[in-house]
Short mmCIF file of C-alpha atoms in Angstrom, two decimals:
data_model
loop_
_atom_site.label_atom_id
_atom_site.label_comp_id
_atom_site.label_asym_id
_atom_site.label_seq_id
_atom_site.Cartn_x
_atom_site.Cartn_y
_atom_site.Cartn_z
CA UNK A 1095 -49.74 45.45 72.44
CA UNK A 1096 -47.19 43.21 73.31
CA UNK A 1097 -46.53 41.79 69.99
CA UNK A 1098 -45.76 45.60 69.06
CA UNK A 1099 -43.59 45.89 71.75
CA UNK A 1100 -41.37 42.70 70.46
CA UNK A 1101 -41.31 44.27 67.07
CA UNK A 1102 -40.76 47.20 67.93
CA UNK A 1103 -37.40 46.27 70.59
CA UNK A 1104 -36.45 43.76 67.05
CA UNK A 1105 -36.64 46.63 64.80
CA UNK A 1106 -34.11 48.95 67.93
CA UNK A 1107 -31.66 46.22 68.35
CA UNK A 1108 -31.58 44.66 64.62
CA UNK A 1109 -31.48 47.99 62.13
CA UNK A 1110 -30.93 45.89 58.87
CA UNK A 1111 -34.33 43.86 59.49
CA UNK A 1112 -35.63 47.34 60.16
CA UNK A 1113 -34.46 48.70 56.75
CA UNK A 1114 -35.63 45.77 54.67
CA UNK A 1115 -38.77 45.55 56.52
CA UNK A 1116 -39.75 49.26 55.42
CA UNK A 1117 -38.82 49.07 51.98
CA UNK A 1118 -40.38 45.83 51.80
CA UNK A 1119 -43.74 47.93 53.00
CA UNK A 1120 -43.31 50.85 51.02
CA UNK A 1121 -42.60 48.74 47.66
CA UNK A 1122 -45.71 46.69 47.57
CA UNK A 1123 -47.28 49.84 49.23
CA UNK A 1124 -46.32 51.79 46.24
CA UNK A 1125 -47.61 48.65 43.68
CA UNK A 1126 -50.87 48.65 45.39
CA UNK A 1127 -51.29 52.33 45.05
CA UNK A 1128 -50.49 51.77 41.14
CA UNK A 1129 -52.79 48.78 40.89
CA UNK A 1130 -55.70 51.23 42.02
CA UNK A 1131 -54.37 54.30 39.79
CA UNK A 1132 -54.69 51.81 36.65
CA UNK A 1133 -57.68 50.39 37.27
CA UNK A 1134 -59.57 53.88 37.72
CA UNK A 1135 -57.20 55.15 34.34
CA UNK A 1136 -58.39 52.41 32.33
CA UNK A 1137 -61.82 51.94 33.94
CA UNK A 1138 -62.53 56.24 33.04
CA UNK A 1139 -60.51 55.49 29.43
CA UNK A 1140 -63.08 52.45 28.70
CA UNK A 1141 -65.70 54.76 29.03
CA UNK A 1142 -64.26 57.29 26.99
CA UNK A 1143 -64.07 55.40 23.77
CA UNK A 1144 -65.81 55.27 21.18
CA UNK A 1145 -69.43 52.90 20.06
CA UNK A 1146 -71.20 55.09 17.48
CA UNK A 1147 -73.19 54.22 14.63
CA UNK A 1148 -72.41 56.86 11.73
CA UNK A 1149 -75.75 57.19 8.76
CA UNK A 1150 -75.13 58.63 5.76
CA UNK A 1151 -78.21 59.80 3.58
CA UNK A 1152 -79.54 61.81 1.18
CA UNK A 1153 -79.54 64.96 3.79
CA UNK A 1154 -76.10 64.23 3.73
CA UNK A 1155 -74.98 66.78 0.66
CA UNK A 1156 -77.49 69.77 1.42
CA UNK A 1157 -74.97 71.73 3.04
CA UNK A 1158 -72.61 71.14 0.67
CA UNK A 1159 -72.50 74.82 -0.93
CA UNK A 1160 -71.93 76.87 2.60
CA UNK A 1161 -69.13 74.28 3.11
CA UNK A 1162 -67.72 75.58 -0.36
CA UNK A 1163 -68.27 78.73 0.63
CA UNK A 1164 -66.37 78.81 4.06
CA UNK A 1165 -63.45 76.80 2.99
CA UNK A 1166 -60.17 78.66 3.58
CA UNK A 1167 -58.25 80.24 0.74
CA UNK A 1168 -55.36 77.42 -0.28
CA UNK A 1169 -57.00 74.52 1.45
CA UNK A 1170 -59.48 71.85 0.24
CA UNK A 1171 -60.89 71.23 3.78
CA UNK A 1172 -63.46 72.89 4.50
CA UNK A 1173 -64.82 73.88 7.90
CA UNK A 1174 -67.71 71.04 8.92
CA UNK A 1175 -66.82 72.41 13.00
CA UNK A 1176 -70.26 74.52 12.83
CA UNK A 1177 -72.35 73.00 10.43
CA UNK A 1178 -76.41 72.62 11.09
CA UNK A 1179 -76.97 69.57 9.48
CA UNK A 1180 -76.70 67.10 11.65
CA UNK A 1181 -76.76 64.53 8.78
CA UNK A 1182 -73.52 66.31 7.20
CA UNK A 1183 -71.14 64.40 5.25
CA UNK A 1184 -68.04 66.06 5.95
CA UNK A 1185 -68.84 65.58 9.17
CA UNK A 1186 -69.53 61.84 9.36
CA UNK A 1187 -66.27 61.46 6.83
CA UNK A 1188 -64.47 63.36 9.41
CA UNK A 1189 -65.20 60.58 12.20
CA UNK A 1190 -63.79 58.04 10.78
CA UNK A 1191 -60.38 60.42 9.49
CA UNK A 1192 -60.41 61.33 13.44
CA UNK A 1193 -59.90 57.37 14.10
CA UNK A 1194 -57.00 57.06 11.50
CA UNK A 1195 -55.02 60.13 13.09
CA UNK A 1196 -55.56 58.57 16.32
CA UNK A 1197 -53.76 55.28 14.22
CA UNK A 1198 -50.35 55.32 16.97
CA UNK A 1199 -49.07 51.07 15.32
CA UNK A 1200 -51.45 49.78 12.75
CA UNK A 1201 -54.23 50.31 10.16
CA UNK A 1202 -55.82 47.21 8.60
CA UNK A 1203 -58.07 47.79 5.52
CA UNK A 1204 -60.22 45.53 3.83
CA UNK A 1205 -62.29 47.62 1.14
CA UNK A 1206 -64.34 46.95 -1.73
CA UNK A 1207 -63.51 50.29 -3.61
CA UNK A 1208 -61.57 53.33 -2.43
CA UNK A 1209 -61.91 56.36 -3.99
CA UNK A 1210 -62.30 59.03 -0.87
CA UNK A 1211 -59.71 61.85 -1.25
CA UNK A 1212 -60.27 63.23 2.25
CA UNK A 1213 -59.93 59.31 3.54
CA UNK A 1214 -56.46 58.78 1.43
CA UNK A 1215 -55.28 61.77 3.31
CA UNK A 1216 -55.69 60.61 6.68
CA UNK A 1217 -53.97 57.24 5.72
CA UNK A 1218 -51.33 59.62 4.02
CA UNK A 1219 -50.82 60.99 7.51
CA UNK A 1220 -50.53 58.04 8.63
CA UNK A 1221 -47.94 56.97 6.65
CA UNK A 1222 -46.13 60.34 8.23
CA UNK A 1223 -46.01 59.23 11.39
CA UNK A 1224 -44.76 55.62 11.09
CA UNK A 1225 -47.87 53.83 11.42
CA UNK A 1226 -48.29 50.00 9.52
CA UNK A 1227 -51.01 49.97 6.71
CA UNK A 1228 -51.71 47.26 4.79
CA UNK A 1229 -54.90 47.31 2.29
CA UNK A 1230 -56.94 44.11 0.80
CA UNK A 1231 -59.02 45.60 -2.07
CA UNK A 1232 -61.43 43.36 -4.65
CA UNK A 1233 -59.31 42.29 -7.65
CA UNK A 1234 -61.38 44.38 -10.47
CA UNK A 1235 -62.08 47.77 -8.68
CA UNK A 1236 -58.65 48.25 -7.25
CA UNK A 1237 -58.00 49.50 -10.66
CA UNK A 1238 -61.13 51.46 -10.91
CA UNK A 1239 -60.74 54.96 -12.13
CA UNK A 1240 -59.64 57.72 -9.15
CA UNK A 1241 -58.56 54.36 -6.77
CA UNK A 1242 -57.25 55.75 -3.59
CA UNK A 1243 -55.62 51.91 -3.28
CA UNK A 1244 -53.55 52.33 -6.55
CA UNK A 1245 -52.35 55.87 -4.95
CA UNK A 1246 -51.08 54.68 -1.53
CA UNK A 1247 -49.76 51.55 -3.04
CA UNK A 1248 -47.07 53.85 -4.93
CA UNK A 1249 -46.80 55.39 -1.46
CA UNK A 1250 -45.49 52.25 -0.25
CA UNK A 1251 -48.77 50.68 1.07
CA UNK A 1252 -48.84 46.85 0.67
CA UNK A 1253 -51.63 45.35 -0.99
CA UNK A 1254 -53.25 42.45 -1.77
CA UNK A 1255 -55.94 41.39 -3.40
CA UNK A 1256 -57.46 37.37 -4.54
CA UNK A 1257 -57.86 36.29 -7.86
CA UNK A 1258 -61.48 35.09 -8.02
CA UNK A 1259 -64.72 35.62 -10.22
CA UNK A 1260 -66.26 36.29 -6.53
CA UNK A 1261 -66.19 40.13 -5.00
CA UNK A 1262 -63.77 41.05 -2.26
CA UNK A 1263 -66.77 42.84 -0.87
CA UNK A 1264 -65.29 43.45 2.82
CA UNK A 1265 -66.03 47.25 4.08
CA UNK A 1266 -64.31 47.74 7.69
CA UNK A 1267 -61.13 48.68 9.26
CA UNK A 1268 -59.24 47.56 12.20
CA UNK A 1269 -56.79 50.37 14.16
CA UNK A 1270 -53.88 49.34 16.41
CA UNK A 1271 -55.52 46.00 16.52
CA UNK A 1272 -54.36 43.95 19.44
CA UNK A 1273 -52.66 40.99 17.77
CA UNK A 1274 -50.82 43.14 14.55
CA UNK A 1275 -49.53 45.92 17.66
CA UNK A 1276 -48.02 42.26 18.41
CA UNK A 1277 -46.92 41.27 15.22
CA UNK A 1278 -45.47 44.60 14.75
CA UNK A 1279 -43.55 44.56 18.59
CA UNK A 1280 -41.75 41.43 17.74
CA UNK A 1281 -40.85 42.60 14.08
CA UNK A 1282 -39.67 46.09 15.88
CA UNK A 1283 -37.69 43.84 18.66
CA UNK A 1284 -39.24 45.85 21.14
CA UNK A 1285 -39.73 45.20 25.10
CA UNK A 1286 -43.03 47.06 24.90
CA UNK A 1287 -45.21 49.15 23.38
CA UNK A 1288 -47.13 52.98 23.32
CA UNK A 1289 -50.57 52.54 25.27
CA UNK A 1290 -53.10 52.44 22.63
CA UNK A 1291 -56.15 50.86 21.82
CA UNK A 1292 -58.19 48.92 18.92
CA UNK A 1293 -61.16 51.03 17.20
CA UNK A 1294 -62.75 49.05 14.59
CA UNK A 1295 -64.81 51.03 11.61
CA UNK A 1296 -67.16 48.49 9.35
CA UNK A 1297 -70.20 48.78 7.45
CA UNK A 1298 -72.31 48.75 4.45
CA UNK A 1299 -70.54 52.02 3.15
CA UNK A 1300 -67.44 52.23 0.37
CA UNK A 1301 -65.11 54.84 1.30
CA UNK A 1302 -66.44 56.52 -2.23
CA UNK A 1303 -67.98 60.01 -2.78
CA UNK A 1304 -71.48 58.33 -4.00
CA UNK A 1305 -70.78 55.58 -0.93
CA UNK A 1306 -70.15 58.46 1.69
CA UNK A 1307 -72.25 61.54 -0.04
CA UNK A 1308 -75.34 59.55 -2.18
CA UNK A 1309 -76.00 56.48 -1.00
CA UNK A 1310 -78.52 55.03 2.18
CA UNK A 1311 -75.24 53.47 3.87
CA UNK A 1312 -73.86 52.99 7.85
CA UNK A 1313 -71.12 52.53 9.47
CA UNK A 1314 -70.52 51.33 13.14
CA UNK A 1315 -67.17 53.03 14.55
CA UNK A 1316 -66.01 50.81 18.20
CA UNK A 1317 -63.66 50.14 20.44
CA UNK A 1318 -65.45 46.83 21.98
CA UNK A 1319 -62.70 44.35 22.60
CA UNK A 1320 -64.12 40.88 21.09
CA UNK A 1321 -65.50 42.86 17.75
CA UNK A 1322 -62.01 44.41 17.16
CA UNK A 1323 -60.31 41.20 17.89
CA UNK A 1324 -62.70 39.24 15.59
CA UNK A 1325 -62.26 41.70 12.47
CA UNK A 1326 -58.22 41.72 12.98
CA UNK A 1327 -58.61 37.64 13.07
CA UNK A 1328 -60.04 37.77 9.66
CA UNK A 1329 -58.57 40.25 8.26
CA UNK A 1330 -55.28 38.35 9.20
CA UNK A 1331 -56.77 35.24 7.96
CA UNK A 1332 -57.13 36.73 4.86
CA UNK A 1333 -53.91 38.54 4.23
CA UNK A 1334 -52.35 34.93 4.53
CA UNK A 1335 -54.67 33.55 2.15
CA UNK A 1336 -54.15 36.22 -0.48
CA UNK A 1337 -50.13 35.78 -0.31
CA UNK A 1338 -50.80 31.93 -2.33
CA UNK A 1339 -53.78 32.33 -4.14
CA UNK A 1340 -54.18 36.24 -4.88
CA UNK A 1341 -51.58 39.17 -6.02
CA UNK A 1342 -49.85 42.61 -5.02
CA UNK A 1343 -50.02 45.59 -6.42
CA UNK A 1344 -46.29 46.67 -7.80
CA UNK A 1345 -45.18 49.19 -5.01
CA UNK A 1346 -43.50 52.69 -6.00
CA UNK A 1347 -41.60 54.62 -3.62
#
């Protein structure tokens, strides 16, 4: 009680030290207030994201013919929103096209072959809104008839791919990958960055209509930190390694 008193007679007789003393308070007041609002934010956002495994099989193409059937005049998507099948195609394509619009700084491919139209488009969307792609593709199938790679390298993709007898045989993709949002902060010269946050999308699958629509294949879509991190490592590892001892494809704007 009597050290209140004192304060409270230092406070009457010294207004200054009374000023600084409350906007010391409500300052770190006000930062442990934030502290708390982040931590619940991006404790209720962890949960949110995404750890799926995605199967595609031979129930994958049944429904095929009411999905021709319901698509819109003037648009090749069609609806996939109310679709039975729970093993639908369009559906499990969709998943990983709802990652890549969700792309805010960078999209890191490493595919074997690329051929997906409904894929290409999402990266094409991509490409709309600013976002960093950069493709590694195997050295013989990049030039495979109906490449997707080929496409978005005349789009202005870079892409690079090694000059080996061995296969390029790499199926995943890293999105807004910690270390490339980085890279691409320090090329930008910027003081900081959009919140966003990495999604990697790897597995046995080739983003191909017999790969996504024929074919016993999986994928694993995920946001855990150390996987994303690990596949942006390598596919960094690699991009360096292709730049001396593999080639580009000729970009057309």
């Amino acid at each position: 009680m009597l050290n209140t008193q004192i304060i409270m007679e230092q406070m009457r007789y010294h207004p200054i030290v009374a000023t600084i003393s409350i906007g010391v308070s409500t300052v770190l007041a006000s930062e442990v207030i934030w502290k708390v609002v982040q931590y619940f934010r991006s404790k209720r956002e962890r949960a949110n994201r995404v750890h799926e495994v995605v199967v595609f099989n031979e129930l994958g193409e049944i429904c095929a013919a009411q999905h021709l059937r319901s698509t819109r005049p003037g648009s090749q998507e069609p609806k996939v929103s109310h679709c039975w099948n729970t093993h639908c195609t369009l559906r499990n394509v969709g998943k990983i096209a709802e990652q890549i619009d969700r792309a805010v700084y960078s999209i890191d491919l490493a595919i074997y072959t690329f051929s997906s139209f409904l894929l290409a488009d999402a990266l094409k969307r991509a490409l709309q809104r600013d976002v960093s792609i950069r493709i590694i593709s195997d050295g013989e199938m990049v030039y495979s008839s109906g490449s997707q790679t080929t496409v978005l390298a005349r789009l202005g993709v870079p892409v690079r791919v090694p000059i080996t007898t061995y296969m390029m045989h790499n199926k995943f993709c890293v999105i807004d990958g910690v270390e490339r949002v980085e890279e691409i902060r320090l090329l930008r010269k910027r003081k900081w960055m959009r919140p966003c946050y990495s999604i990697v999308v790897s597995g046995s699958v080739n983003w191909t209509r017999q790969g996504l629509g024929g074919n016993w294949e999986n994928c694993i879509i995920t946001a855990d930190e150390k996987l994303t991190a690990m596949f942006q490592a390598e596919f960094n590892r690699m991009w360096k390694a292709f730049e001396k001892t593999g080639e580009s494809l000729i970009q057309h704007k």
